[in-house]
Each structure stands twice: as structure tokens, then as C-alpha cells.
PDB file of C-alpha atoms in Angstrom:
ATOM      1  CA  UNK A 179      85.664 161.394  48.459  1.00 52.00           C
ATOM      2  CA  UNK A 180      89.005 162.967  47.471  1.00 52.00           C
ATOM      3  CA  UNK A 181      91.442 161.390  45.164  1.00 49.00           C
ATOM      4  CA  UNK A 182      93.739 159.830  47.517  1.00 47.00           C
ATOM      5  CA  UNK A 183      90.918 157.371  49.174  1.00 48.00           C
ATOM      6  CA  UNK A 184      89.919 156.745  45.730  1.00 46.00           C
ATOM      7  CA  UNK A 185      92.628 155.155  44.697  1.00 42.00           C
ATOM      8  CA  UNK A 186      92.781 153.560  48.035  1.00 45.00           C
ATOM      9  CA  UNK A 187      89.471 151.665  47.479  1.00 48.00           C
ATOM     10  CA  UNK A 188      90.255 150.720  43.882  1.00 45.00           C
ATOM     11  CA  UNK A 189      93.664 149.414  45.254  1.00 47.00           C
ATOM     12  CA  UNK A 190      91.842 147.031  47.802  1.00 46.00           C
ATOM     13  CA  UNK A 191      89.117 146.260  44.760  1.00 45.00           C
ATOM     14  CA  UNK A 192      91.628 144.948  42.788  1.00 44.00           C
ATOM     15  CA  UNK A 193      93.851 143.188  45.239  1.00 44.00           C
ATOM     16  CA  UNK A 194      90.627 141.028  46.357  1.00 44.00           C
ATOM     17  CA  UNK A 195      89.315 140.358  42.866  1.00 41.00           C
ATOM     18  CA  UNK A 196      92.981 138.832  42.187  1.00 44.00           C
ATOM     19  CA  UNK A 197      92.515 136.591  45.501  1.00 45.00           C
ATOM     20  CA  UNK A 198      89.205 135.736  44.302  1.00 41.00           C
ATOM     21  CA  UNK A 199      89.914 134.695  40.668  1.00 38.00           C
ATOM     22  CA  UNK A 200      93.428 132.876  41.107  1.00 39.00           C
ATOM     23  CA  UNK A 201      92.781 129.538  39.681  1.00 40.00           C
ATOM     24  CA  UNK A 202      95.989 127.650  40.794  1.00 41.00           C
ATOM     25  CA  UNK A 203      95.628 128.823  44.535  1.00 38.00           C
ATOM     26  CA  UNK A 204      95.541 125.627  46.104  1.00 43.00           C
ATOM     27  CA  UNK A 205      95.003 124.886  50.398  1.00 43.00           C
ATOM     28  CA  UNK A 206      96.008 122.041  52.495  1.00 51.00           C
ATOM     29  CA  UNK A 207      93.600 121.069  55.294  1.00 54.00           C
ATOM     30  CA  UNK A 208      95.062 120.891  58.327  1.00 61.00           C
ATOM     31  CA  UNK A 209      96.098 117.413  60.386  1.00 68.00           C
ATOM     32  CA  UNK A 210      92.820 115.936  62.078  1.00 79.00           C
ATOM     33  CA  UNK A 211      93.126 116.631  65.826  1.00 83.00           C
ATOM     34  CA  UNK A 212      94.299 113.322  67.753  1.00 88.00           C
ATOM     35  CA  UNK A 213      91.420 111.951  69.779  1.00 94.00           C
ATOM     36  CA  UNK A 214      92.285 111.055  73.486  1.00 94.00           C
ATOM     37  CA  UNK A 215      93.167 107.726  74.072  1.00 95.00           C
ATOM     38  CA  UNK A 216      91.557 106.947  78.176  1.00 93.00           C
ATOM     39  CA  UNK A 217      95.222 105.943  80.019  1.00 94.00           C
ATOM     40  CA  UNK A 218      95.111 102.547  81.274  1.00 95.00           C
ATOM     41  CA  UNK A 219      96.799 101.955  84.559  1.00 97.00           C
ATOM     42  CA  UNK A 220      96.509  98.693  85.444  1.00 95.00           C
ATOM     43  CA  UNK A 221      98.388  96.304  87.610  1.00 96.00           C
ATOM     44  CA  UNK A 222      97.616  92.874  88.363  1.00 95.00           C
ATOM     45  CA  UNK A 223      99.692  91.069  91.023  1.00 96.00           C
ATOM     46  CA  UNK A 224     101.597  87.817  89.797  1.00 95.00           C
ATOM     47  CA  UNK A 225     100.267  85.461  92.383  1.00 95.00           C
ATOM     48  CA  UNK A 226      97.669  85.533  95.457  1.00 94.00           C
ATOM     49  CA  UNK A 227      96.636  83.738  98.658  1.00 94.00           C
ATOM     50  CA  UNK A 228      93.974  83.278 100.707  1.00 94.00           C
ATOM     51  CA  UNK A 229      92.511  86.364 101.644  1.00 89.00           C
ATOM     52  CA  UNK A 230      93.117  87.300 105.480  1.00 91.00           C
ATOM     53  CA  UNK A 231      95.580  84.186 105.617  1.00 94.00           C
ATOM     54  CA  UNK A 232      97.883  86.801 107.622  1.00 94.00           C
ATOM     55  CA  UNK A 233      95.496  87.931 110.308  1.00 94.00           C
ATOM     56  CA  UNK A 234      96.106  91.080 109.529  1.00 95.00           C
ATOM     57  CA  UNK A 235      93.844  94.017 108.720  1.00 95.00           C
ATOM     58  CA  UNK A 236      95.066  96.894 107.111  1.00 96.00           C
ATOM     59  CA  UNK A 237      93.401 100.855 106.830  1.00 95.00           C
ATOM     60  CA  UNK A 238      94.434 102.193 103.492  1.00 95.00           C
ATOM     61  CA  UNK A 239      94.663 105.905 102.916  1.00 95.00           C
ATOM     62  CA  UNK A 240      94.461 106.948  99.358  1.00 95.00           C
ATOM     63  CA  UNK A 241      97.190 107.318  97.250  1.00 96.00           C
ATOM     64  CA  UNK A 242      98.339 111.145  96.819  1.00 95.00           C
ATOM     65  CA  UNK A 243     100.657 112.921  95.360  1.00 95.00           C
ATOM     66  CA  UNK A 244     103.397 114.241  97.566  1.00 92.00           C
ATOM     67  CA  UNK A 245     103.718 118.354  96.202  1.00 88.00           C
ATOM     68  CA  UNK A 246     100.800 120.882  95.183  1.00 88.00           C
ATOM     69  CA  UNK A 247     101.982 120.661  91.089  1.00 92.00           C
ATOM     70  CA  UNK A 248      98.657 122.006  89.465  1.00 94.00           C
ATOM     71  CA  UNK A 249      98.467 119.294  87.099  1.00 94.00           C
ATOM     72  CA  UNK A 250      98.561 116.477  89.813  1.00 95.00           C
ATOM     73  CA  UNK A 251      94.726 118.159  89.707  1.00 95.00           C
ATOM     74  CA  UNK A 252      94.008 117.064  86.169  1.00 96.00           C
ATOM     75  CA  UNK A 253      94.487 113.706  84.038  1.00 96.00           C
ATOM     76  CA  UNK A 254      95.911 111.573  83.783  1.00 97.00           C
ATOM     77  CA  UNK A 255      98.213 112.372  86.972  1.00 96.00           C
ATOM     78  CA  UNK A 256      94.563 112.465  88.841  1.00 96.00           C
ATOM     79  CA  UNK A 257      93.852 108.958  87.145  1.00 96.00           C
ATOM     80  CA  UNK A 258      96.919 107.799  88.268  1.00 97.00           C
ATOM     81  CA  UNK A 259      96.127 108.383  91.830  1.00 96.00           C
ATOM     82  CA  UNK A 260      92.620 107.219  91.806  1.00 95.00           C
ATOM     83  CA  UNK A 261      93.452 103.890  89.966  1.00 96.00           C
ATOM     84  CA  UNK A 262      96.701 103.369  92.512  1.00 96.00           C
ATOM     85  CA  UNK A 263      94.160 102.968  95.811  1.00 96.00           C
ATOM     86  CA  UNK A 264      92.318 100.364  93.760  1.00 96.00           C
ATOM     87  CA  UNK A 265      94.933  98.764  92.691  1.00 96.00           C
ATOM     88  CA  UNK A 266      96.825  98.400  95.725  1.00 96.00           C
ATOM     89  CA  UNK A 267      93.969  97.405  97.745  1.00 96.00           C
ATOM     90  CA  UNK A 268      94.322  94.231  95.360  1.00 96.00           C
ATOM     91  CA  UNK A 269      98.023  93.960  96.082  1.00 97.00           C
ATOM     92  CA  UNK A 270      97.546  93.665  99.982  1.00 96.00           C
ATOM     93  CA  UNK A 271      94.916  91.322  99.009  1.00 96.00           C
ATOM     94  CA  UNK A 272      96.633  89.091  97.243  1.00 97.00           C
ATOM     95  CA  UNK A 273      99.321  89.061  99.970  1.00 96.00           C
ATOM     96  CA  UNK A 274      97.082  87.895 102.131  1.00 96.00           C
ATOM     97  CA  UNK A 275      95.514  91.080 104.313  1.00 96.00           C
ATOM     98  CA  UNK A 276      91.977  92.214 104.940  1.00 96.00           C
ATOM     99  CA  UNK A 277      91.840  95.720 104.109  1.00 95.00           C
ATOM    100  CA  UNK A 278      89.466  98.505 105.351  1.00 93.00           C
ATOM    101  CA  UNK A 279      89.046 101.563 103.311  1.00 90.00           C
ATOM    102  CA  UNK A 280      90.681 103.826 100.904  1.00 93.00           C
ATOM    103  CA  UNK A 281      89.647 106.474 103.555  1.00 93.00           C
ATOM    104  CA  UNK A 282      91.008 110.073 102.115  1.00 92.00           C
ATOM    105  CA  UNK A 283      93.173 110.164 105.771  1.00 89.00           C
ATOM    106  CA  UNK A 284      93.626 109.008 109.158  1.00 87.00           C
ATOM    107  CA  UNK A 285      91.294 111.914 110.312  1.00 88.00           C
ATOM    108  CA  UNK A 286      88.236 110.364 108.215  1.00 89.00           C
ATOM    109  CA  UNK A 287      88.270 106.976 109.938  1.00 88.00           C
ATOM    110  CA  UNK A 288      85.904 106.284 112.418  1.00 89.00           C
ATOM    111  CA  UNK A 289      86.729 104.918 116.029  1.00 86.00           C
ATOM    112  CA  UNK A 290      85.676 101.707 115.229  1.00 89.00           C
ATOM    113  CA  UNK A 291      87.691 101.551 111.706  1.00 87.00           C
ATOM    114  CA  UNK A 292      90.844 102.474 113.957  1.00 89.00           C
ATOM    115  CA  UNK A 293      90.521 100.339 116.701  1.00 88.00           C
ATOM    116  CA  UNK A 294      89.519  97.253 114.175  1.00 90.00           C
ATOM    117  CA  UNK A 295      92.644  97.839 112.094  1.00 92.00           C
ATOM    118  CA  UNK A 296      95.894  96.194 112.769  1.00 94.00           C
ATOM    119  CA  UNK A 297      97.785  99.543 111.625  1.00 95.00           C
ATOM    120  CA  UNK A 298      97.421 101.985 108.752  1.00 96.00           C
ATOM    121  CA  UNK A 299      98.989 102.326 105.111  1.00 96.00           C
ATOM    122  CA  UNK A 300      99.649 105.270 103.659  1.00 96.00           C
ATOM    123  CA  UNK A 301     101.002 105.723 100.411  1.00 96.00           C
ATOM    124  CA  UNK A 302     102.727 108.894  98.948  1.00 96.00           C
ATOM    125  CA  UNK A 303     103.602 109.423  95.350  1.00 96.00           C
ATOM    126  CA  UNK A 304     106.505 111.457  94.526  1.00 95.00           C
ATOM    127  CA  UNK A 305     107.127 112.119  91.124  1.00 92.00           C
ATOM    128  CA  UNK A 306     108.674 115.390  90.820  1.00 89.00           C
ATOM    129  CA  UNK A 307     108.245 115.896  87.073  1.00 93.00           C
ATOM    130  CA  UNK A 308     110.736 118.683  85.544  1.00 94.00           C
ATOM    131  CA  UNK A 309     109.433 120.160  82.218  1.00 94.00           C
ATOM    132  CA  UNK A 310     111.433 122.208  79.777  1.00 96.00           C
ATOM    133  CA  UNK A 311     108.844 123.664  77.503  1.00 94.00           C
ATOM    134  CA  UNK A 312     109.318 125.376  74.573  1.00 94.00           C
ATOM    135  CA  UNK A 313     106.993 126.917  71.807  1.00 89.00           C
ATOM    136  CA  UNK A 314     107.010 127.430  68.377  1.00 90.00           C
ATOM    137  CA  UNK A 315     105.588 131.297  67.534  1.00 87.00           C
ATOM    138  CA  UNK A 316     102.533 131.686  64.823  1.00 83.00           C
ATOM    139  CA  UNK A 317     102.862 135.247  63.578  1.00 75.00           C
ATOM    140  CA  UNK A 318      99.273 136.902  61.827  1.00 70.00           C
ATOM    141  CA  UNK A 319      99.851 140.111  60.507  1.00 66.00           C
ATOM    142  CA  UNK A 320      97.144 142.225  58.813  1.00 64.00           C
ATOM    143  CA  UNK A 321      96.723 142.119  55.404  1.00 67.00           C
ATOM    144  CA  UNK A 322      96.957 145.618  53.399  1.00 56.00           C
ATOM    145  CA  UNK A 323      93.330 145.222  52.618  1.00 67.00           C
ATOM    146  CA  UNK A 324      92.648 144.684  56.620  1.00 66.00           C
ATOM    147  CA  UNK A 325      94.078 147.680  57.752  1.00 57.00           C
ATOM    148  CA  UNK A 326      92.104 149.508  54.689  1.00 62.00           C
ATOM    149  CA  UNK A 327      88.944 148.624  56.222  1.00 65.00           C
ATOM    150  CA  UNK A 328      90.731 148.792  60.175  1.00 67.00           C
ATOM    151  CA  UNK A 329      93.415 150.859  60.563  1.00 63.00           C
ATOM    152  CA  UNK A 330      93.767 149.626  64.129  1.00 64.00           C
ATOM    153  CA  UNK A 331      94.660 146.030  63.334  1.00 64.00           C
ATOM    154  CA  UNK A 332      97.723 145.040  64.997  1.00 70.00           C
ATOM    155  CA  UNK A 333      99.800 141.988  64.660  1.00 67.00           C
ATOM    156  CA  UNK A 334      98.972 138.863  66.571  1.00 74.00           C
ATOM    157  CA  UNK A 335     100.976 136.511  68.434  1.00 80.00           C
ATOM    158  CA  UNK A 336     100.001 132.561  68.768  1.00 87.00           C
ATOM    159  CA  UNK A 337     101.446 129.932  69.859  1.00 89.00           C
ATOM    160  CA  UNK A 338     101.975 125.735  69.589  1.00 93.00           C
ATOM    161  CA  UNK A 339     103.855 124.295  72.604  1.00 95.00           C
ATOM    162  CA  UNK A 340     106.679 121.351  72.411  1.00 96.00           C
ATOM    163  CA  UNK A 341     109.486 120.372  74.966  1.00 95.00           C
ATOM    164  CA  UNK A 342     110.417 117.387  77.065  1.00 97.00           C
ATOM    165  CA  UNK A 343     109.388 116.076  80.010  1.00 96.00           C
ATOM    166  CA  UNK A 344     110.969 113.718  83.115  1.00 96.00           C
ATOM    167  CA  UNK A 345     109.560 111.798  85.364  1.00 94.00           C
ATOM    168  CA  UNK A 346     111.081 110.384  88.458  1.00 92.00           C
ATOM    169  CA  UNK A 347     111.250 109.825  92.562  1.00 93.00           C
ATOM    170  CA  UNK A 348     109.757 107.650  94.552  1.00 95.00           C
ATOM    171  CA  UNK A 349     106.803 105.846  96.005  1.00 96.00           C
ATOM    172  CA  UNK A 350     106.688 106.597  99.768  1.00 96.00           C
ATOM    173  CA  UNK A 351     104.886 103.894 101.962  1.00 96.00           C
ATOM    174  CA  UNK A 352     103.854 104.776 105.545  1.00 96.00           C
ATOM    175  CA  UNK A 353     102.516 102.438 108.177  1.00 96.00           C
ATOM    176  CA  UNK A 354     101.350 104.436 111.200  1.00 95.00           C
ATOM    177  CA  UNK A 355      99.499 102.978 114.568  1.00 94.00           C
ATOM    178  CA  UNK A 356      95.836 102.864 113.756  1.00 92.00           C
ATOM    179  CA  UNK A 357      94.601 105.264 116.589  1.00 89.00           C
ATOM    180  CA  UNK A 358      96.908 107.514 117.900  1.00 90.00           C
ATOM    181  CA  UNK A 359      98.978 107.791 113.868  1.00 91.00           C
ATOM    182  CA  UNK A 360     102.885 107.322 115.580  1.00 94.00           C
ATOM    183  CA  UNK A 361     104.873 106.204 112.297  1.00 96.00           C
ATOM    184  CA  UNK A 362     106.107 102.848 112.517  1.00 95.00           C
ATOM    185  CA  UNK A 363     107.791 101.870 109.394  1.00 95.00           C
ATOM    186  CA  UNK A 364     108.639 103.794 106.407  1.00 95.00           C
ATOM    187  CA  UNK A 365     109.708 102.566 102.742  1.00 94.00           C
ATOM    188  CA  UNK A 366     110.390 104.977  99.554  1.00 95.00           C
ATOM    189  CA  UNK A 367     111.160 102.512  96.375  1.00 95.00           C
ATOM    190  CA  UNK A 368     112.755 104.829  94.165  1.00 95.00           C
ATOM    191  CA  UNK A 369     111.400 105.518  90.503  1.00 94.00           C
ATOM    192  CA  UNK A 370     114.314 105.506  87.888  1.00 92.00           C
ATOM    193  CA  UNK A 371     113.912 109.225  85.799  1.00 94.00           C
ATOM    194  CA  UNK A 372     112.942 108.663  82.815  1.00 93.00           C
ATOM    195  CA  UNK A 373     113.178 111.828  79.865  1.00 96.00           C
ATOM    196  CA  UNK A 374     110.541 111.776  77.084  1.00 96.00           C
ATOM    197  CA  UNK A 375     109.649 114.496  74.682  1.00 97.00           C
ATOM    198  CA  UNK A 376     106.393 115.698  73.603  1.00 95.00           C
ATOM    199  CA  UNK A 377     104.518 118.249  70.947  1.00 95.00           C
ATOM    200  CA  UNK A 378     101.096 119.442  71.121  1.00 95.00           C
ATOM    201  CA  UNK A 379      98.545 120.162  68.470  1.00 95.00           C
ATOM    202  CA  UNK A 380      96.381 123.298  70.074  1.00 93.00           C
ATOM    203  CA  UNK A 381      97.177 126.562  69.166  1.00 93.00           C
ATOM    204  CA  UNK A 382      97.050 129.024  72.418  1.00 92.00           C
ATOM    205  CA  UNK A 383      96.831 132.576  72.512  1.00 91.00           C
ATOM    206  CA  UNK A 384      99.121 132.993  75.660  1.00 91.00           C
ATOM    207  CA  UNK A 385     101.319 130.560  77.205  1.00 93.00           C
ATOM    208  CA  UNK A 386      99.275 127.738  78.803  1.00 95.00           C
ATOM    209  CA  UNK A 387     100.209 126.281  81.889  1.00 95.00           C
ATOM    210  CA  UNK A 388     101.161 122.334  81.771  1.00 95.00           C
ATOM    211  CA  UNK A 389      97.630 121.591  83.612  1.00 96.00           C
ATOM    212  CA  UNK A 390      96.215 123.610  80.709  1.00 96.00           C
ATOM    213  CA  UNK A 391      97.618 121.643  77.860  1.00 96.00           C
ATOM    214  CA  UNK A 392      96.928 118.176  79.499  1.00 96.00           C
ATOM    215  CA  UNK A 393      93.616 119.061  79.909  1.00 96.00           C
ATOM    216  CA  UNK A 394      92.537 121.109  76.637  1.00 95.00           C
ATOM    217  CA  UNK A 395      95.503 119.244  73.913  1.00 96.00           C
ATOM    218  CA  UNK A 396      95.044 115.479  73.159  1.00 96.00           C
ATOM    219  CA  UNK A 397      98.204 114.828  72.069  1.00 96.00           C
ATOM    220  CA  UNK A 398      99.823 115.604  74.933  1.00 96.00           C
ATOM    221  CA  UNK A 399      97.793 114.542  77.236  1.00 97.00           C
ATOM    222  CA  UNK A 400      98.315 111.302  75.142  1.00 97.00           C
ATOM    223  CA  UNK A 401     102.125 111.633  74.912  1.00 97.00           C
ATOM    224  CA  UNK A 402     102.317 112.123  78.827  1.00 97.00           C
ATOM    225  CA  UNK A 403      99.995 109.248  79.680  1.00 96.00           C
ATOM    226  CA  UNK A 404     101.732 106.545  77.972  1.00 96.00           C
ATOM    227  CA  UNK A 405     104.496 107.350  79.949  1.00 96.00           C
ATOM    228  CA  UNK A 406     102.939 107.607  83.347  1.00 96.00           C
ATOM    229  CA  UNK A 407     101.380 103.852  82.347  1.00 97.00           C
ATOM    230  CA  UNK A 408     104.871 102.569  82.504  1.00 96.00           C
ATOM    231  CA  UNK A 409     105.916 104.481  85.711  1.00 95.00           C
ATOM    232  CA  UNK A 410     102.787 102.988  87.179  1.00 96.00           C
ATOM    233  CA  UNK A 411     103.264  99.726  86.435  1.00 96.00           C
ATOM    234  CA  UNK A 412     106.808  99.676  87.571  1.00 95.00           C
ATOM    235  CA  UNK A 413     106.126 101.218  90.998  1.00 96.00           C
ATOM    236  CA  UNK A 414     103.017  99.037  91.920  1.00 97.00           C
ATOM    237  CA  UNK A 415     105.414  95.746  90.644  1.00 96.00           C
ATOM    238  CA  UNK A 416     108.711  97.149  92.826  1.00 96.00           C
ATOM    239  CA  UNK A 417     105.986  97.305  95.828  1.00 96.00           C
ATOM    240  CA  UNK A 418     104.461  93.818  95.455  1.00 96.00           C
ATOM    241  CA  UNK A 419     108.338  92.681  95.787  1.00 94.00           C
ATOM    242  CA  UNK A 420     109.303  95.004  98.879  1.00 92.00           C
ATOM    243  CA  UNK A 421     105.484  93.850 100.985  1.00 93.00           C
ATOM    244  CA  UNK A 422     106.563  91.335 103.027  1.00 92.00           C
ATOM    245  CA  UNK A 423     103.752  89.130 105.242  1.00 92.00           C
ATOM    246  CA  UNK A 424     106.445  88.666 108.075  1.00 93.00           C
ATOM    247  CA  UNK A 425     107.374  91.912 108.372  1.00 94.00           C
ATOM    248  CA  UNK A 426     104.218  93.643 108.196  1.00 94.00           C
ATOM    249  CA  UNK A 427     103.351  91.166 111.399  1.00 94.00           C
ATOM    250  CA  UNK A 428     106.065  92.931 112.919  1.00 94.00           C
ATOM    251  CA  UNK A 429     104.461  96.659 112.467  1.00 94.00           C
ATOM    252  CA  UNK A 430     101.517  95.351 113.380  1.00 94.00           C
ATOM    253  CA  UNK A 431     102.888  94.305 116.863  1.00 93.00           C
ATOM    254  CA  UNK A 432     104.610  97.724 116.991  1.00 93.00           C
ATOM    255  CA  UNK A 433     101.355  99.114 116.142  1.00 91.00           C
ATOM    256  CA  UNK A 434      99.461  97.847 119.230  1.00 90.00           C
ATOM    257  CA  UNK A 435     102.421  98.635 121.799  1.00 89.00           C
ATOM    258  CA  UNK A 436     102.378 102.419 120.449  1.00 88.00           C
ATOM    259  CA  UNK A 437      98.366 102.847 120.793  1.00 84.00           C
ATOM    260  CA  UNK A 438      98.847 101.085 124.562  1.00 82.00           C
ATOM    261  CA  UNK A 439     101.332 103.746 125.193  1.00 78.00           C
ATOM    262  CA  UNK A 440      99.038 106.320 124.001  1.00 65.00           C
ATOM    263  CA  UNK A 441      96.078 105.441 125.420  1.00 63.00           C
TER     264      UNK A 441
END
């Protein structure tokens, strides 16, 4: 061993032995890690009547999202969707309509679902979220003792993701003849925007995609849920007001003319 690496060695001796006999070296645990709070969509409708007072029997499509966003894929948006078809099912309910269904689409529904039903619902939700994400950069170099003992260590790069978020658009409602699917009505109740802001906890070693951080950091899948609650909420209570009984007789009636014209 020549000189040089001697002194070296004894260099990195001495600079661990320090590390290790510091008394007044003192560490701060990190934050616990939020636990995820389930979302709770839930939407009860202020008053009800008999159920199939109208006469009229409704097929239901589920609820999806109008758009191919990745995260639609993941909760809560995906727990949005799913509790919307039960939900609604108790809206039209409560207004008075037999309902058949959620079917996933008109092409699932048997012949004798279609012919049975006085038209069907379909309900589209369009949120069109816009994100402006930002990170905050975690910078790990090597120690001089780490590159003694790897010369090859590099620095590393990680990061912790913040930024805001808006939600906004509109809940699309379709009622199309039960057999032959001609649209017969069409309502979109908008969805006031609404900005909110948002920082996670994980630390990633790339950039994750939004999916990715709703799915893998608590906190934000936290932070976005509470505000999907109150979109929720506020679309299924703008549709209770805008289902009327009377008209819905009327697509109905449309609904049977346009399968007689078909058939």
C-alpha cells in the first residue's frame, strides 16, 4: 500500500470515528405518513314518492367519465363513478321511476331489458381537471468517505411533488330510445371550477404521473378526495332539481315513436 492510499484510509478512519463519537448530534424523526381517509360520496335525495308512481321505467347506464385521463382509472375519481350509478338509481327512485340496471351500455342490455324500458339514461361526467404540478428537488450527494470506498457514486436526484389542482365541467345526461339508442333529450348542468392546492408526502425517484401519486401518496389522494366529495354532492343535488316527472313522460313518448320508426 503506498503512502498516498494510506493516508487516504486514515482520512476516512478518522472522519467516521468523529461521526461516531459526536455527542450533541441530535436527529428529528420524520412526520408519520397520513393514513388514507376512504372518500365518502354520498347523496341522499331531500324527499321521495311512491316508487313507480310515474309509470315509467328507466335503463340506467353507468356513470363514466367523459375523456381517457389515466387517473379517472384510480381512486377516488373511480369511486366517484361507481358510487354515482348507485346513487342516482336512488334519485330516479325517489322521483318516482322503476329503474332497470346500471348496465355498463346500451350494447349489454338484453332484448327484453330494451323493449321493457320506457327509454334509457345515460349519464356522462365531465370534469376536465387541469393540474399545475410542481416539485420540490431532494439532492443526495456522496459523502467523501462514500466515494473512498466507491469511486463511482454519483449524485442523486429525488423528488416531493406539490401544485394545485381545478376541477370543473359538467354532468352530461342522455336519454336515448330503449332499442334502436336515437337521442332524445340531452341536459349538461354545469359544475362551477373550483381551484384547490395540494402537497404530497412520498418521495419519488422520477416524476410520477397524477394516477401515480393518488394511488401510492395518502395525502393527496386525501387532499383530492375531499374535494371531489363536494363536486359530487353538488352535481347529484343540481340533477335532483333539473329531473322533472312531466317531462321525462314526454321522452318517454318520444321514445316509443322513434323505436316504431325504427322497427
Amino acid at each position: 500500500m503506498n503512502k498516498r492510499t494510506m493516508l487516504l484510509y486514515a482520512a476516512a478512519i478518522l472522519i467516521l470515528a468523529s461521526c461516531g463519537s459526536s455527542k450533541n448530534t441530535t436527529t428529528t424523526a420524520p412526520p408519520p405518513l397520513a393514513q388514507r381517509i376512504p372518500a365518502k360520496f354520498d347523496y341522499s335525495p331531500p324527499s321521495r314518492v311512491q316508487v313507480g308512481s310515474t309509470g315509467i321505467t328507466i335503463a340506467m347506464v353507468k356513470p363514466t367519465y367523459v375523456g381517457k385521463n389515466p387517473e379517472y382509472f384510480v381512486n377516488p375519481f373511480n369511486e366517484m363513478a361507481v358510487r354515482m350509478a348507485s346513487d342516482f338509481d336512488e334519485l330516479l327512485t325517489a322521483k318516482g321511476f322503476t329503474i332497470r340496471g346500471p348496465f355498463g351500455s346500451r350494447d349489454e342490455m338484453v332484448y327484453e331489458a330494451k323493449v321493457n324500458s320506457s327509454f334509457i339514461l345515460e349519464i356522462g361526467i365531465e370534469l376536465n381537471p387541469q393540474y399545475n404540478r410542481k416539485y420540490i428537488t431532494i439532492t443526495n450527494s456522496p459523502s467523501f468517505a462514500e466515494l473512498l470506498v466507491n469511486k463511482n457514486a454519483t449524485t442523486t436526484y429525488l423528488y416531493k411533488m406539490n401544485g394545485e389542482v381545478t376541477l370543473g365541467g359538467n354532468l352530461v345526461i342522455k336519454a336515448k330510445s330503449a332499442q334502436y339508442g336515437e337521442l332524445l333529450w340531452t341536459k349538461s348542468i354545469a359544475l362551477d371550477a373550483s381551484s384547490f392546492t395540494y402537497a404530497g408526502q412520498s418521495v419519488w425517484k422520477g416524476i410520477p404521473t397524477m394516477a401515480d401519486e393518488l394511488k401510492q401518496d395518502n395525502l393527496v389522494y386525501n387532499t383530492l378526495s375531499s374535494e371531489l366529495e363536494k363536486v359530487y354532492l353538488k352535481a347529484l343535488s343540481l340533477a335532483w332539481q333539473q329531473i322533472d316527472a312531466a317531462e321525462m313522460k314526454t321522452i318517454a313518448e318520444q321514445g316509443k315513436k322513434a323505436d316504431k320508426r325504427g322497427s
